[in-house]
JSON list of C-alpha atoms in Angstrom, two decimals:
[
{"chain": "A", "resi": 1, "resn": "UNK", "atom": "CA", "xyz": [65.74, 134.91, 145.93]},
{"chain": "A", "resi": 2, "resn": "UNK", "atom": "CA", "xyz": [62.75, 133.47, 147.84]},
{"chain": "A", "resi": 3, "resn": "UNK", "atom": "CA", "xyz": [63.09, 131.30, 150.57]},
{"chain": "A", "resi": 4, "resn": "UNK", "atom": "CA", "xyz": [61.88, 127.86, 150.38]},
{"chain": "A", "resi": 5, "resn": "UNK", "atom": "CA", "xyz": [58.63, 127.50, 152.18]},
{"chain": "A", "resi": 6, "resn": "UNK", "atom": "CA", "xyz": [58.03, 124.50, 154.62]},
{"chain": "A", "resi": 7, "resn": "UNK", "atom": "CA", "xyz": [55.31, 123.19, 156.70]},
{"chain": "A", "resi": 8, "resn": "UNK", "atom": "CA", "xyz": [57.76, 122.77, 159.42]},
{"chain": "A", "resi": 9, "resn": "UNK", "atom": "CA", "xyz": [56.68, 124.37, 162.61]},
{"chain": "A", "resi": 10, "resn": "UNK", "atom": "CA", "xyz": [58.99, 126.99, 164.01]},
{"chain": "A", "resi": 11, "resn": "UNK", "atom": "CA", "xyz": [61.04, 125.90, 166.79]},
{"chain": "A", "resi": 12, "resn": "UNK", "atom": "CA", "xyz": [60.02, 126.91, 170.56]},
{"chain": "A", "resi": 13, "resn": "UNK", "atom": "CA", "xyz": [61.65, 129.94, 171.88]},
{"chain": "A", "resi": 14, "resn": "UNK", "atom": "CA", "xyz": [64.76, 129.26, 174.04]},
{"chain": "A", "resi": 15, "resn": "UNK", "atom": "CA", "xyz": [64.02, 129.05, 177.60]},
{"chain": "A", "resi": 16, "resn": "UNK", "atom": "CA", "xyz": [67.20, 130.40, 179.44]},
{"chain": "A", "resi": 17, "resn": "UNK", "atom": "CA", "xyz": [68.40, 128.03, 182.53]},
{"chain": "A", "resi": 18, "resn": "UNK", "atom": "CA", "xyz": [70.35, 130.31, 184.59]},
{"chain": "A", "resi": 19, "resn": "UNK", "atom": "CA", "xyz": [70.51, 128.10, 187.49]},
{"chain": "A", "resi": 20, "resn": "UNK", "atom": "CA", "xyz": [71.75, 125.27, 185.21]},
{"chain": "A", "resi": 21, "resn": "UNK", "atom": "CA", "xyz": [74.51, 127.64, 183.74]},
{"chain": "A", "resi": 22, "resn": "UNK", "atom": "CA", "xyz": [75.58, 128.37, 187.38]},
{"chain": "A", "resi": 23, "resn": "UNK", "atom": "CA", "xyz": [75.82, 124.72, 188.16]},
{"chain": "A", "resi": 24, "resn": "UNK", "atom": "CA", "xyz": [77.68, 123.90, 185.19]},
{"chain": "A", "resi": 25, "resn": "UNK", "atom": "CA", "xyz": [80.31, 126.87, 185.97]},
{"chain": "A", "resi": 26, "resn": "UNK", "atom": "CA", "xyz": [80.57, 125.43, 189.60]},
{"chain": "A", "resi": 27, "resn": "UNK", "atom": "CA", "xyz": [81.12, 121.68, 188.08]},
{"chain": "A", "resi": 28, "resn": "UNK", "atom": "CA", "xyz": [81.14, 121.07, 184.62]},
{"chain": "A", "resi": 29, "resn": "UNK", "atom": "CA", "xyz": [78.44, 118.88, 183.57]},
{"chain": "A", "resi": 30, "resn": "UNK", "atom": "CA", "xyz": [76.20, 119.53, 186.78]},
{"chain": "A", "resi": 31, "resn": "UNK", "atom": "CA", "xyz": [73.75, 121.79, 185.03]},
{"chain": "A", "resi": 32, "resn": "UNK", "atom": "CA", "xyz": [72.89, 119.32, 182.23]},
{"chain": "A", "resi": 33, "resn": "UNK", "atom": "CA", "xyz": [72.60, 116.59, 184.91]},
{"chain": "A", "resi": 34, "resn": "UNK", "atom": "CA", "xyz": [69.81, 118.84, 186.85]},
{"chain": "A", "resi": 35, "resn": "UNK", "atom": "CA", "xyz": [68.26, 119.26, 183.47]},
{"chain": "A", "resi": 36, "resn": "UNK", "atom": "CA", "xyz": [67.82, 115.62, 183.00]},
{"chain": "A", "resi": 37, "resn": "UNK", "atom": "CA", "xyz": [70.60, 115.31, 179.97]},
{"chain": "A", "resi": 38, "resn": "UNK", "atom": "CA", "xyz": [72.64, 112.82, 182.37]},
{"chain": "A", "resi": 39, "resn": "UNK", "atom": "CA", "xyz": [74.99, 111.21, 179.77]},
{"chain": "A", "resi": 40, "resn": "UNK", "atom": "CA", "xyz": [76.03, 114.42, 178.36]},
{"chain": "A", "resi": 41, "resn": "UNK", "atom": "CA", "xyz": [76.74, 115.99, 182.02]},
{"chain": "A", "resi": 42, "resn": "UNK", "atom": "CA", "xyz": [78.77, 112.71, 182.64]},
{"chain": "A", "resi": 43, "resn": "UNK", "atom": "CA", "xyz": [80.75, 113.23, 179.16]},
{"chain": "A", "resi": 44, "resn": "UNK", "atom": "CA", "xyz": [81.47, 116.76, 180.32]},
{"chain": "A", "resi": 45, "resn": "UNK", "atom": "CA", "xyz": [82.23, 116.19, 183.86]},
{"chain": "A", "resi": 46, "resn": "UNK", "atom": "CA", "xyz": [84.72, 113.29, 183.06]},
{"chain": "A", "resi": 47, "resn": "UNK", "atom": "CA", "xyz": [86.39, 115.13, 180.17]},
{"chain": "A", "resi": 48, "resn": "UNK", "atom": "CA", "xyz": [87.00, 118.64, 181.65]},
{"chain": "A", "resi": 49, "resn": "UNK", "atom": "CA", "xyz": [87.98, 117.50, 185.00]},
{"chain": "A", "resi": 50, "resn": "UNK", "atom": "CA", "xyz": [90.38, 114.94, 183.50]},
{"chain": "A", "resi": 51, "resn": "UNK", "atom": "CA", "xyz": [91.95, 117.34, 180.94]},
{"chain": "A", "resi": 52, "resn": "UNK", "atom": "CA", "xyz": [92.06, 119.75, 183.78]},
{"chain": "A", "resi": 53, "resn": "UNK", "atom": "CA", "xyz": [93.68, 117.57, 186.25]},
{"chain": "A", "resi": 54, "resn": "UNK", "atom": "CA", "xyz": [95.90, 115.92, 183.59]},
{"chain": "A", "resi": 55, "resn": "UNK", "atom": "CA", "xyz": [97.25, 119.11, 182.76]},
{"chain": "A", "resi": 56, "resn": "UNK", "atom": "CA", "xyz": [97.76, 119.91, 186.37]},
{"chain": "A", "resi": 57, "resn": "UNK", "atom": "CA", "xyz": [99.61, 116.74, 187.03]},
{"chain": "A", "resi": 58, "resn": "UNK", "atom": "CA", "xyz": [101.63, 117.47, 183.74]},
{"chain": "A", "resi": 59, "resn": "UNK", "atom": "CA", "xyz": [102.82, 120.73, 185.59]},
{"chain": "A", "resi": 60, "resn": "UNK", "atom": "CA", "xyz": [103.84, 119.23, 188.68]},
{"chain": "A", "resi": 61, "resn": "UNK", "atom": "CA", "xyz": [101.14, 120.52, 190.38]},
{"chain": "A", "resi": 62, "resn": "UNK", "atom": "CA", "xyz": [102.31, 124.08, 190.18]},
{"chain": "A", "resi": 63, "resn": "UNK", "atom": "CA", "xyz": [100.69, 125.55, 187.08]},
{"chain": "A", "resi": 64, "resn": "UNK", "atom": "CA", "xyz": [97.12, 126.40, 188.33]},
{"chain": "A", "resi": 65, "resn": "UNK", "atom": "CA", "xyz": [98.12, 129.62, 190.81]},
{"chain": "A", "resi": 66, "resn": "UNK", "atom": "CA", "xyz": [97.42, 133.53, 191.12]},
{"chain": "A", "resi": 67, "resn": "UNK", "atom": "CA", "xyz": [100.55, 135.24, 192.24]},
{"chain": "A", "resi": 68, "resn": "UNK", "atom": "CA", "xyz": [100.54, 138.18, 194.42]},
{"chain": "A", "resi": 69, "resn": "UNK", "atom": "CA", "xyz": [103.32, 140.05, 192.81]},
{"chain": "A", "resi": 70, "resn": "UNK", "atom": "CA", "xyz": [102.01, 143.51, 193.28]},
{"chain": "A", "resi": 71, "resn": "UNK", "atom": "CA", "xyz": [101.75, 144.41, 196.69]},
{"chain": "A", "resi": 72, "resn": "UNK", "atom": "CA", "xyz": [102.89, 147.93, 196.13]},
{"chain": "A", "resi": 73, "resn": "UNK", "atom": "CA", "xyz": [99.63, 148.93, 194.07]},
{"chain": "A", "resi": 74, "resn": "UNK", "atom": "CA", "xyz": [97.34, 151.20, 195.85]},
{"chain": "A", "resi": 75, "resn": "UNK", "atom": "CA", "xyz": [93.76, 149.61, 195.07]},
{"chain": "A", "resi": 76, "resn": "UNK", "atom": "CA", "xyz": [92.77, 145.99, 195.54]},
{"chain": "A", "resi": 77, "resn": "UNK", "atom": "CA", "xyz": [91.36, 146.38, 191.96]},
{"chain": "A", "resi": 78, "resn": "UNK", "atom": "CA", "xyz": [94.39, 147.47, 190.50]},
{"chain": "A", "resi": 79, "resn": "UNK", "atom": "CA", "xyz": [96.51, 144.87, 192.27]},
{"chain": "A", "resi": 80, "resn": "UNK", "atom": "CA", "xyz": [94.32, 142.09, 191.26]},
{"chain": "A", "resi": 81, "resn": "UNK", "atom": "CA", "xyz": [94.25, 143.47, 187.52]},
{"chain": "A", "resi": 82, "resn": "UNK", "atom": "CA", "xyz": [98.28, 143.69, 187.59]},
{"chain": "A", "resi": 83, "resn": "UNK", "atom": "CA", "xyz": [98.56, 139.95, 188.97]},
{"chain": "A", "resi": 84, "resn": "UNK", "atom": "CA", "xyz": [96.09, 138.98, 186.51]},
{"chain": "A", "resi": 85, "resn": "UNK", "atom": "CA", "xyz": [97.72, 140.30, 183.97]},
{"chain": "A", "resi": 86, "resn": "UNK", "atom": "CA", "xyz": [100.94, 138.96, 185.16]},
{"chain": "A", "resi": 87, "resn": "UNK", "atom": "CA", "xyz": [99.27, 135.35, 185.19]},
{"chain": "A", "resi": 88, "resn": "UNK", "atom": "CA", "xyz": [97.10, 135.81, 182.34]},
{"chain": "A", "resi": 89, "resn": "UNK", "atom": "CA", "xyz": [96.57, 132.15, 182.17]},
{"chain": "A", "resi": 90, "resn": "UNK", "atom": "CA", "xyz": [94.54, 131.96, 185.25]},
{"chain": "A", "resi": 91, "resn": "UNK", "atom": "CA", "xyz": [91.68, 134.03, 183.35]},
{"chain": "A", "resi": 92, "resn": "UNK", "atom": "CA", "xyz": [91.45, 130.83, 181.02]},
{"chain": "A", "resi": 93, "resn": "UNK", "atom": "CA", "xyz": [91.60, 128.69, 183.98]},
{"chain": "A", "resi": 94, "resn": "UNK", "atom": "CA", "xyz": [88.95, 130.32, 186.30]},
{"chain": "A", "resi": 95, "resn": "UNK", "atom": "CA", "xyz": [85.71, 129.13, 184.26]},
{"chain": "A", "resi": 96, "resn": "UNK", "atom": "CA", "xyz": [86.45, 125.66, 185.33]},
{"chain": "A", "resi": 97, "resn": "UNK", "atom": "CA", "xyz": [84.84, 126.35, 188.39]},
{"chain": "A", "resi": 98, "resn": "UNK", "atom": "CA", "xyz": [84.89, 125.26, 191.81]},
{"chain": "A", "resi": 99, "resn": "UNK", "atom": "CA", "xyz": [88.23, 123.47, 190.76]},
{"chain": "A", "resi": 100, "resn": "UNK", "atom": "CA", "xyz": [90.41, 126.65, 190.21]},
{"chain": "A", "resi": 101, "resn": "UNK", "atom": "CA", "xyz": [89.07, 128.28, 193.58]},
{"chain": "A", "resi": 102, "resn": "UNK", "atom": "CA", "xyz": [91.91, 127.17, 195.91]},
{"chain": "A", "resi": 103, "resn": "UNK", "atom": "CA", "xyz": [94.19, 129.15, 193.74]},
{"chain": "A", "resi": 104, "resn": "UNK", "atom": "CA", "xyz": [91.71, 132.07, 194.62]},
{"chain": "A", "resi": 105, "resn": "UNK", "atom": "CA", "xyz": [91.83, 131.22, 198.22]},
{"chain": "A", "resi": 106, "resn": "UNK", "atom": "CA", "xyz": [95.61, 131.20, 198.44]},
{"chain": "A", "resi": 107, "resn": "UNK", "atom": "CA", "xyz": [95.69, 134.75, 196.63]},
{"chain": "A", "resi": 108, "resn": "UNK", "atom": "CA", "xyz": [93.07, 136.06, 199.08]},
{"chain": "A", "resi": 109, "resn": "UNK", "atom": "CA", "xyz": [95.37, 134.70, 201.93]},
{"chain": "A", "resi": 110, "resn": "UNK", "atom": "CA", "xyz": [98.49, 135.89, 200.26]},
{"chain": "A", "resi": 111, "resn": "UNK", "atom": "CA", "xyz": [97.08, 139.48, 199.78]},
{"chain": "A", "resi": 112, "resn": "UNK", "atom": "CA", "xyz": [95.83, 139.60, 203.74]},
{"chain": "A", "resi": 113, "resn": "UNK", "atom": "CA", "xyz": [99.59, 139.31, 204.76]},
{"chain": "A", "resi": 114, "resn": "UNK", "atom": "CA", "xyz": [99.90, 135.66, 205.55]},
{"chain": "A", "resi": 115, "resn": "UNK", "atom": "CA", "xyz": [103.16, 134.39, 204.95]},
{"chain": "A", "resi": 116, "resn": "UNK", "atom": "CA", "xyz": [102.65, 130.46, 205.28]},
{"chain": "A", "resi": 117, "resn": "UNK", "atom": "CA", "xyz": [100.12, 129.10, 202.30]},
{"chain": "A", "resi": 118, "resn": "UNK", "atom": "CA", "xyz": [97.18, 127.18, 203.74]},
{"chain": "A", "resi": 119, "resn": "UNK", "atom": "CA", "xyz": [96.12, 123.67, 202.39]},
{"chain": "A", "resi": 120, "resn": "UNK", "atom": "CA", "xyz": [99.59, 122.55, 202.54]},
{"chain": "A", "resi": 121, "resn": "UNK", "atom": "CA", "xyz": [100.05, 124.97, 199.75]},
{"chain": "A", "resi": 122, "resn": "UNK", "atom": "CA", "xyz": [97.50, 123.23, 197.14]},
{"chain": "A", "resi": 123, "resn": "UNK", "atom": "CA", "xyz": [97.45, 125.87, 194.29]},
{"chain": "A", "resi": 124, "resn": "UNK", "atom": "CA", "xyz": [99.53, 128.33, 195.91]},
{"chain": "A", "resi": 125, "resn": "UNK", "atom": "CA", "xyz": [101.97, 130.62, 194.17]},
{"chain": "A", "resi": 126, "resn": "UNK", "atom": "CA", "xyz": [105.25, 128.70, 193.78]},
{"chain": "A", "resi": 127, "resn": "UNK", "atom": "CA", "xyz": [108.53, 130.62, 194.19]},
{"chain": "A", "resi": 128, "resn": "UNK", "atom": "CA", "xyz": [110.27, 132.32, 191.58]},
{"chain": "A", "resi": 129, "resn": "UNK", "atom": "CA", "xyz": [113.32, 129.88, 192.35]},
{"chain": "A", "resi": 130, "resn": "UNK", "atom": "CA", "xyz": [110.76, 127.19, 191.79]},
{"chain": "A", "resi": 131, "resn": "UNK", "atom": "CA", "xyz": [109.38, 128.53, 188.73]},
{"chain": "A", "resi": 132, "resn": "UNK", "atom": "CA", "xyz": [112.68, 128.97, 186.97]},
{"chain": "A", "resi": 133, "resn": "UNK", "atom": "CA", "xyz": [113.95, 125.30, 187.83]},
{"chain": "A", "resi": 134, "resn": "UNK", "atom": "CA", "xyz": [110.57, 123.99, 186.62]},
{"chain": "A", "resi": 135, "resn": "UNK", "atom": "CA", "xyz": [110.87, 125.82, 183.09]},
{"chain": "A", "resi": 136, "resn": "UNK", "atom": "CA", "xyz": [114.54, 125.59, 182.73]},
{"chain": "A", "resi": 137, "resn": "UNK", "atom": "CA", "xyz": [115.45, 122.03, 183.92]},
{"chain": "A", "resi": 138, "resn": "UNK", "atom": "CA", "xyz": [112.49, 120.21, 182.34]},
{"chain": "A", "resi": 139, "resn": "UNK", "atom": "CA", "xyz": [111.10, 119.70, 178.65]},
{"chain": "A", "resi": 140, "resn": "UNK", "atom": "CA", "xyz": [108.17, 121.40, 177.51]},
{"chain": "A", "resi": 141, "resn": "UNK", "atom": "CA", "xyz": [105.80, 119.46, 179.94]},
{"chain": "A", "resi": 142, "resn": "UNK", "atom": "CA", "xyz": [105.03, 121.97, 182.33]},
{"chain": "A", "resi": 143, "resn": "UNK", "atom": "CA", "xyz": [104.32, 124.30, 179.89]},
{"chain": "A", "resi": 144, "resn": "UNK", "atom": "CA", "xyz": [101.84, 121.88, 178.23]},
{"chain": "A", "resi": 145, "resn": "UNK", "atom": "CA", "xyz": [100.15, 121.34, 181.41]},
{"chain": "A", "resi": 146, "resn": "UNK", "atom": "CA", "xyz": [99.14, 124.68, 181.84]},
{"chain": "A", "resi": 147, "resn": "UNK", "atom": "CA", "xyz": [97.85, 124.86, 178.16]},
{"chain": "A", "resi": 148, "resn": "UNK", "atom": "CA", "xyz": [95.58, 121.79, 178.99]},
{"chain": "A", "resi": 149, "resn": "UNK", "atom": "CA", "xyz": [94.34, 123.51, 182.00]},
{"chain": "A", "resi": 150, "resn": "UNK", "atom": "CA", "xyz": [93.53, 126.65, 180.16]},
{"chain": "A", "resi": 151, "resn": "UNK", "atom": "CA", "xyz": [91.88, 124.88, 177.19]},
{"chain": "A", "resi": 152, "resn": "UNK", "atom": "CA", "xyz": [89.63, 122.74, 179.78]},
{"chain": "A", "resi": 153, "resn": "UNK", "atom": "CA", "xyz": [88.55, 126.01, 181.37]},
{"chain": "A", "resi": 154, "resn": "UNK", "atom": "CA", "xyz": [87.62, 127.81, 178.20]},
{"chain": "A", "resi": 155, "resn": "UNK", "atom": "CA", "xyz": [85.71, 124.33, 177.22]},
{"chain": "A", "resi": 156, "resn": "UNK", "atom": "CA", "xyz": [83.65, 124.75, 180.20]},
{"chain": "A", "resi": 157, "resn": "UNK", "atom": "CA", "xyz": [82.38, 128.16, 178.73]},
{"chain": "A", "resi": 158, "resn": "UNK", "atom": "CA", "xyz": [80.78, 126.38, 175.99]},
{"chain": "A", "resi": 159, "resn": "UNK", "atom": "CA", "xyz": [79.34, 124.03, 178.16]},
{"chain": "A", "resi": 160, "resn": "UNK", "atom": "CA", "xyz": [77.88, 126.74, 180.78]},
{"chain": "A", "resi": 161, "resn": "UNK", "atom": "CA", "xyz": [76.49, 128.14, 177.55]},
{"chain": "A", "resi": 162, "resn": "UNK", "atom": "CA", "xyz": [74.94, 124.71, 176.57]},
{"chain": "A", "resi": 163, "resn": "UNK", "atom": "CA", "xyz": [73.39, 124.31, 180.15]},
{"chain": "A", "resi": 164, "resn": "UNK", "atom": "CA", "xyz": [71.84, 127.88, 179.82]},
{"chain": "A", "resi": 165, "resn": "UNK", "atom": "CA", "xyz": [70.30, 127.61, 176.25]},
{"chain": "A", "resi": 166, "resn": "UNK", "atom": "CA", "xyz": [70.94, 124.02, 175.25]},
{"chain": "A", "resi": 167, "resn": "UNK", "atom": "CA", "xyz": [72.93, 122.54, 172.30]},
{"chain": "A", "resi": 168, "resn": "UNK", "atom": "CA", "xyz": [73.74, 125.08, 169.09]},
{"chain": "A", "resi": 169, "resn": "UNK", "atom": "CA", "xyz": [71.82, 123.14, 166.90]},
{"chain": "A", "resi": 170, "resn": "UNK", "atom": "CA", "xyz": [68.38, 122.26, 168.37]},
{"chain": "A", "resi": 171, "resn": "UNK", "atom": "CA", "xyz": [66.71, 119.24, 167.14]},
{"chain": "A", "resi": 172, "resn": "UNK", "atom": "CA", "xyz": [62.63, 119.83, 166.84]},
{"chain": "A", "resi": 173, "resn": "UNK", "atom": "CA", "xyz": [61.07, 116.54, 166.72]},
{"chain": "A", "resi": 174, "resn": "UNK", "atom": "CA", "xyz": [58.32, 116.15, 164.26]},
{"chain": "A", "resi": 175, "resn": "UNK", "atom": "CA", "xyz": [55.16, 115.03, 165.94]},
{"chain": "A", "resi": 176, "resn": "UNK", "atom": "CA", "xyz": [52.90, 112.80, 163.96]},
{"chain": "A", "resi": 177, "resn": "UNK", "atom": "CA", "xyz": [49.50, 114.50, 162.67]},
{"chain": "A", "resi": 178, "resn": "UNK", "atom": "CA", "xyz": [46.54, 112.97, 161.11]},
{"chain": "A", "resi": 179, "resn": "UNK", "atom": "CA", "xyz": [47.24, 111.36, 157.87]},
{"chain": "A", "resi": 180, "resn": "UNK", "atom": "CA", "xyz": [46.01, 113.42, 154.90]},
{"chain": "A", "resi": 181, "resn": "UNK", "atom": "CA", "xyz": [45.95, 112.01, 151.21]},
{"chain": "A", "resi": 182, "resn": "UNK", "atom": "CA", "xyz": [48.13, 113.49, 148.58]},
{"chain": "A", "resi": 183, "resn": "UNK", "atom": "CA", "xyz": [45.35, 114.84, 146.34]},
{"chain": "A", "resi": 184, "resn": "UNK", "atom": "CA", "xyz": [43.76, 116.94, 149.37]},
{"chain": "A", "resi": 185, "resn": "UNK", "atom": "CA", "xyz": [40.59, 114.63, 149.93]},
{"chain": "A", "resi": 186, "resn": "UNK", "atom": "CA", "xyz": [39.11, 113.57, 152.98]},
{"chain": "A", "resi": 187, "resn": "UNK", "atom": "CA", "xyz": [41.21, 111.34, 155.10]},
{"chain": "A", "resi": 188, "resn": "UNK", "atom": "CA", "xyz": [39.69, 108.02, 156.43]},
{"chain": "B", "resi": 1, "resn": "UNK", "atom": "CA", "xyz": [109.77, 110.70, 176.38]},
{"chain": "B", "resi": 2, "resn": "UNK", "atom": "CA", "xyz": [108.43, 112.80, 173.77]},
{"chain": "B", "resi": 3, "resn": "UNK", "atom": "CA", "xyz": [105.41, 115.41, 174.63]},
{"chain": "B", "resi": 4, "resn": "UNK", "atom": "CA", "xyz": [103.62, 114.34, 171.90]},
{"chain": "B", "resi": 5, "resn": "UNK", "atom": "CA", "xyz": [102.25, 111.52, 173.52]},
{"chain": "B", "resi": 6, "resn": "UNK", "atom": "CA", "xyz": [99.93, 113.70, 175.71]},
{"chain": "B", "resi": 7, "resn": "UNK", "atom": "CA", "xyz": [98.27, 114.93, 172.35]},
{"chain": "B", "resi": 8, "resn": "UNK", "atom": "CA", "xyz": [95.58, 112.15, 172.08]},
{"chain": "B", "resi": 9, "resn": "UNK", "atom": "CA", "xyz": [94.10, 113.37, 175.39]},
{"chain": "B", "resi": 10, "resn": "UNK", "atom": "CA", "xyz": [93.61, 116.84, 174.12]},
{"chain": "B", "resi": 11, "resn": "UNK", "atom": "CA", "xyz": [92.40, 115.76, 170.69]},
{"chain": "B", "resi": 12, "resn": "UNK", "atom": "CA", "xyz": [89.79, 113.19, 172.04]},
{"chain": "B", "resi": 13, "resn": "UNK", "atom": "CA", "xyz": [88.45, 115.53, 174.87]},
{"chain": "B", "resi": 14, "resn": "UNK", "atom": "CA", "xyz": [88.28, 118.74, 172.46]},
{"chain": "B", "resi": 15, "resn": "UNK", "atom": "CA", "xyz": [86.24, 116.83, 169.74]},
{"chain": "B", "resi": 16, "resn": "UNK", "atom": "CA", "xyz": [83.93, 115.11, 172.13]},
{"chain": "B", "resi": 17, "resn": "UNK", "atom": "CA", "xyz": [83.02, 118.35, 174.20]},
{"chain": "B", "resi": 18, "resn": "UNK", "atom": "CA", "xyz": [83.03, 120.53, 171.34]},
{"chain": "B", "resi": 19, "resn": "UNK", "atom": "CA", "xyz": [80.48, 118.06, 169.54]},
{"chain": "B", "resi": 20, "resn": "UNK", "atom": "CA", "xyz": [78.41, 117.61, 172.49]},
{"chain": "B", "resi": 21, "resn": "UNK", "atom": "CA", "xyz": [77.88, 121.45, 172.96]},
{"chain": "B", "resi": 22, "resn": "UNK", "atom": "CA", "xyz": [76.42, 121.21, 169.46]},
{"chain": "B", "resi": 23, "resn": "UNK", "atom": "CA", "xyz": [74.04, 118.25, 169.41]},
{"chain": "B", "resi": 24, "resn": "UNK", "atom": "CA", "xyz": [71.72, 116.60, 171.83]},
{"chain": "B", "resi": 25, "resn": "UNK", "atom": "CA", "xyz": [71.47, 113.25, 170.05]},
{"chain": "B", "resi": 26, "resn": "UNK", "atom": "CA", "xyz": [74.41, 110.60, 171.02]},
{"chain": "B", "resi": 27, "resn": "UNK", "atom": "CA", "xyz": [74.75, 109.62, 167.33]},
{"chain": "B", "resi": 28, "resn": "UNK", "atom": "CA", "xyz": [75.47, 113.10, 165.73]},
{"chain": "B", "resi": 29, "resn": "UNK", "atom": "CA", "xyz": [77.90, 113.97, 168.70]},
{"chain": "B", "resi": 30, "resn": "UNK", "atom": "CA", "xyz": [79.74, 110.73, 168.09]},
{"chain": "B", "resi": 31, "resn": "UNK", "atom": "CA", "xyz": [79.72, 111.30, 164.51]},
{"chain": "B", "resi": 32, "resn": "UNK", "atom": "CA", "xyz": [80.85, 115.05, 164.91]},
{"chain": "B", "resi": 33, "resn": "UNK", "atom": "CA", "xyz": [83.50, 114.37, 167.14]},
{"chain": "B", "resi": 34, "resn": "UNK", "atom": "CA", "xyz": [84.91, 111.70, 164.87]},
{"chain": "B", "resi": 35, "resn": "UNK", "atom": "CA", "xyz": [84.97, 114.13, 162.13]},
{"chain": "B", "resi": 36, "resn": "UNK", "atom": "CA", "xyz": [86.78, 116.72, 164.43]},
{"chain": "B", "resi": 37, "resn": "UNK", "atom": "CA", "xyz": [89.07, 114.47, 165.59]},
{"chain": "B", "resi": 38, "resn": "UNK", "atom": "CA", "xyz": [90.42, 113.36, 162.20]},
{"chain": "B", "resi": 39, "resn": "UNK", "atom": "CA", "xyz": [90.17, 116.96, 161.13]},
{"chain": "B", "resi": 40, "resn": "UNK", "atom": "CA", "xyz": [92.51, 118.15, 163.96]},
{"chain": "B", "resi": 41, "resn": "UNK", "atom": "CA", "xyz": [94.83, 115.03, 163.61]},
{"chain": "B", "resi": 42, "resn": "UNK", "atom": "CA", "xyz": [95.24, 115.59, 159.84]},
{"chain": "B", "resi": 43, "resn": "UNK", "atom": "CA", "xyz": [95.84, 119.41, 160.44]},
{"chain": "B", "resi": 44, "resn": "UNK", "atom": "CA", "xyz": [98.55, 118.65, 163.05]},
{"chain": "B", "resi": 45, "resn": "UNK", "atom": "CA", "xyz": [99.92, 115.84, 161.14]},
{"chain": "B", "resi": 46, "resn": "UNK", "atom": "CA", "xyz": [100.52, 118.41, 157.89]},
{"chain": "B", "resi": 47, "resn": "UNK", "atom": "CA", "xyz": [102.04, 121.08, 160.23]},
{"chain": "B", "resi": 48, "resn": "UNK", "atom": "CA", "xyz": [104.48, 118.35, 161.88]},
{"chain": "B", "resi": 49, "resn": "UNK", "atom": "CA", "xyz": [105.35, 117.15, 158.14]},
{"chain": "B", "resi": 50, "resn": "UNK", "atom": "CA", "xyz": [106.07, 120.46, 156.95]},
{"chain": "B", "resi": 51, "resn": "UNK", "atom": "CA", "xyz": [108.13, 121.50, 160.16]},
{"chain": "B", "resi": 52, "resn": "UNK", "atom": "CA", "xyz": [110.16, 117.90, 159.80]},
{"chain": "B", "resi": 53, "resn": "UNK", "atom": "CA", "xyz": [110.79, 118.82, 156.00]},
{"chain": "B", "resi": 54, "resn": "UNK", "atom": "CA", "xyz": [112.00, 122.47, 156.88]},
{"chain": "B", "resi": 55, "resn": "UNK", "atom": "CA", "xyz": [114.41, 121.19, 159.57]},
{"chain": "B", "resi": 56, "resn": "UNK", "atom": "CA", "xyz": [115.60, 118.21, 157.35]},
{"chain": "B", "resi": 57, "resn": "UNK", "atom": "CA", "xyz": [116.24, 119.88, 154.01]},
{"chain": "B", "resi": 58, "resn": "UNK", "atom": "CA", "xyz": [116.84, 123.48, 154.53]}
]
């Protein structure tokens, strides 16, 4: 089978924009905005922050956190790994960027041994009693909330890649060339 | 109140964001988002219908 020959020029090589990707990690859509794709940037920003905070509110503002349950672990790496394994949802929430950083800050403060969470407990780990009450006494809204926050985080991975390498299907705009008649004769 | 009232938000956001990462042209983004929205809604509706039938007739 032979491939059909076309006269279309090959698309230009992809230029990776690592700064744009970093900015889109920090705030969804920010990388696209700095690249001049302002509309898409706004779409990503509104959609992903909308979904993330909608889920956070559905979960009574207590479903984005990283608990410090394994203080007995010997090294900080194994402690963090155990805590992430316990609250694996945070792995999906993390890519949303700066919006999830308060949870990391609360975790660091907790690991350092401070009893009282800063920032009025914003994104701090709820007590086990609170968690039991949220899951036992409500409908499934609390669980639905964290699912939304995780989906927002995972969607931001696609947005980061879009900022890094552009859209999945690149559109090469055909540039108008000199008109040549179909019989190959000289153009006028 | 049923938790399914929260579903449209998810479908709209996933459709729009996924489509916007595939194309740059707004025409294509919106058309693709509409297709994904219809596909996801139909799929979820069929699953719901099957579960409803199972819980009612079995």
